[in-house]
């Protein structure tokens, strides 16, 4: 029972200490607003507006499409470079969160970004991918059948020699940006502001769900659940690499698998 209680209502750790100085607290709040305005927070607002637009259209949600990795140029090589620039932007977003933590005195090993447990982190990540990915696919198919989600197309890139490696890099970029910013960076900053673990967890999970609203209600709910699971695991373990690995594996299967199976299987919308 005590173990279950520790998972459902964990005690806030003493490190990092809660900041009481008003100027420092205000600086953290301003930093959070700026960081998430230029990264995933603004994406959440854009996703909300995209969902509202979809709801106002005459056709049902399930008859509309939401593409994730789309062509960005007519010429194949230019398209590849455009995709790589997008991946670089995502990695830079994650690096920004990691740098701000490090610059403020939070060692990166404290948030699980060290290389001390590579094998364990990888296998834990595989477990997380199975734990989230399989039920997540079922949730999407159910939500789509009920008309609560758009038809999500993980990739509409042309069949080129570079498609699979670029989609794999995109999966890593997405996972690195999201897990560093929405888990390690955000939850650490909220600890410094004195938030409880559960309050911070829900805030992080809803933020994660918000920038997936463009996919419909199924995408929102599925990513909130993912955020609750991933965030709690990080709060209990302070290991971030398993989350990055698990998220990347889910996206690799979605991006590369969809590109390979599109039009060849009947059960895939």
Tab-separated table of N, CA and C in Angstrom, residues 15 99-108 110 189 192:
chain	number	residue	atom	x	y	z
A	15	UNK	N	15.370	18.307	-3.446
A	15	UNK	CA	16.295	18.840	-4.442
A	15	UNK	C	15.644	18.751	-5.818
A	99	UNK	N	20.006	23.450	-21.501
A	99	UNK	CA	20.975	24.502	-21.212
A	99	UNK	C	20.492	25.411	-20.089
A	100	UNK	N	19.228	25.780	-20.114
A	100	UNK	CA	18.707	26.675	-19.077
A	100	UNK	C	18.764	26.011	-17.702
A	101	UNK	N	18.497	24.707	-17.645
A	101	UNK	CA	18.638	23.993	-16.374
A	101	UNK	C	20.095	24.004	-15.917
A	102	UNK	N	20.998	23.635	-16.824
A	102	UNK	CA	22.430	23.595	-16.495
A	102	UNK	C	22.937	24.971	-16.094
A	103	UNK	N	22.516	25.997	-16.825
A	103	UNK	CA	22.983	27.365	-16.546
A	103	UNK	C	22.512	27.853	-15.183
A	104	UNK	N	21.367	27.325	-14.720
A	104	UNK	CA	20.840	27.748	-13.421
A	104	UNK	C	21.383	26.899	-12.274
A	105	UNK	N	22.280	25.980	-12.576
A	105	UNK	CA	22.911	25.180	-11.526
A	105	UNK	C	22.349	23.796	-11.334
A	106	UNK	N	21.441	23.367	-12.198
A	106	UNK	CA	20.881	22.011	-12.111
A	106	UNK	C	21.710	21.100	-13.010
A	107	UNK	N	22.495	20.233	-12.409
A	107	UNK	CA	23.323	19.321	-13.196
A	107	UNK	C	22.437	18.402	-14.032
A	108	UNK	N	22.837	18.150	-15.269
A	108	UNK	CA	22.000	17.364	-16.170
A	108	UNK	C	21.828	15.922	-15.710
A	110	UNK	N	21.128	15.106	-12.814
A	110	UNK	CA	20.010	15.120	-11.865
A	110	UNK	C	18.657	14.951	-12.543
A	189	UNK	N	11.390	23.067	-13.064
A	189	UNK	CA	11.056	24.468	-12.767
A	189	UNK	C	9.842	24.548	-11.834
A	192	UNK	N	10.869	23.969	-8.393
A	192	UNK	CA	11.508	25.161	-7.833
A	192	UNK	C	10.489	26.211	-7.419
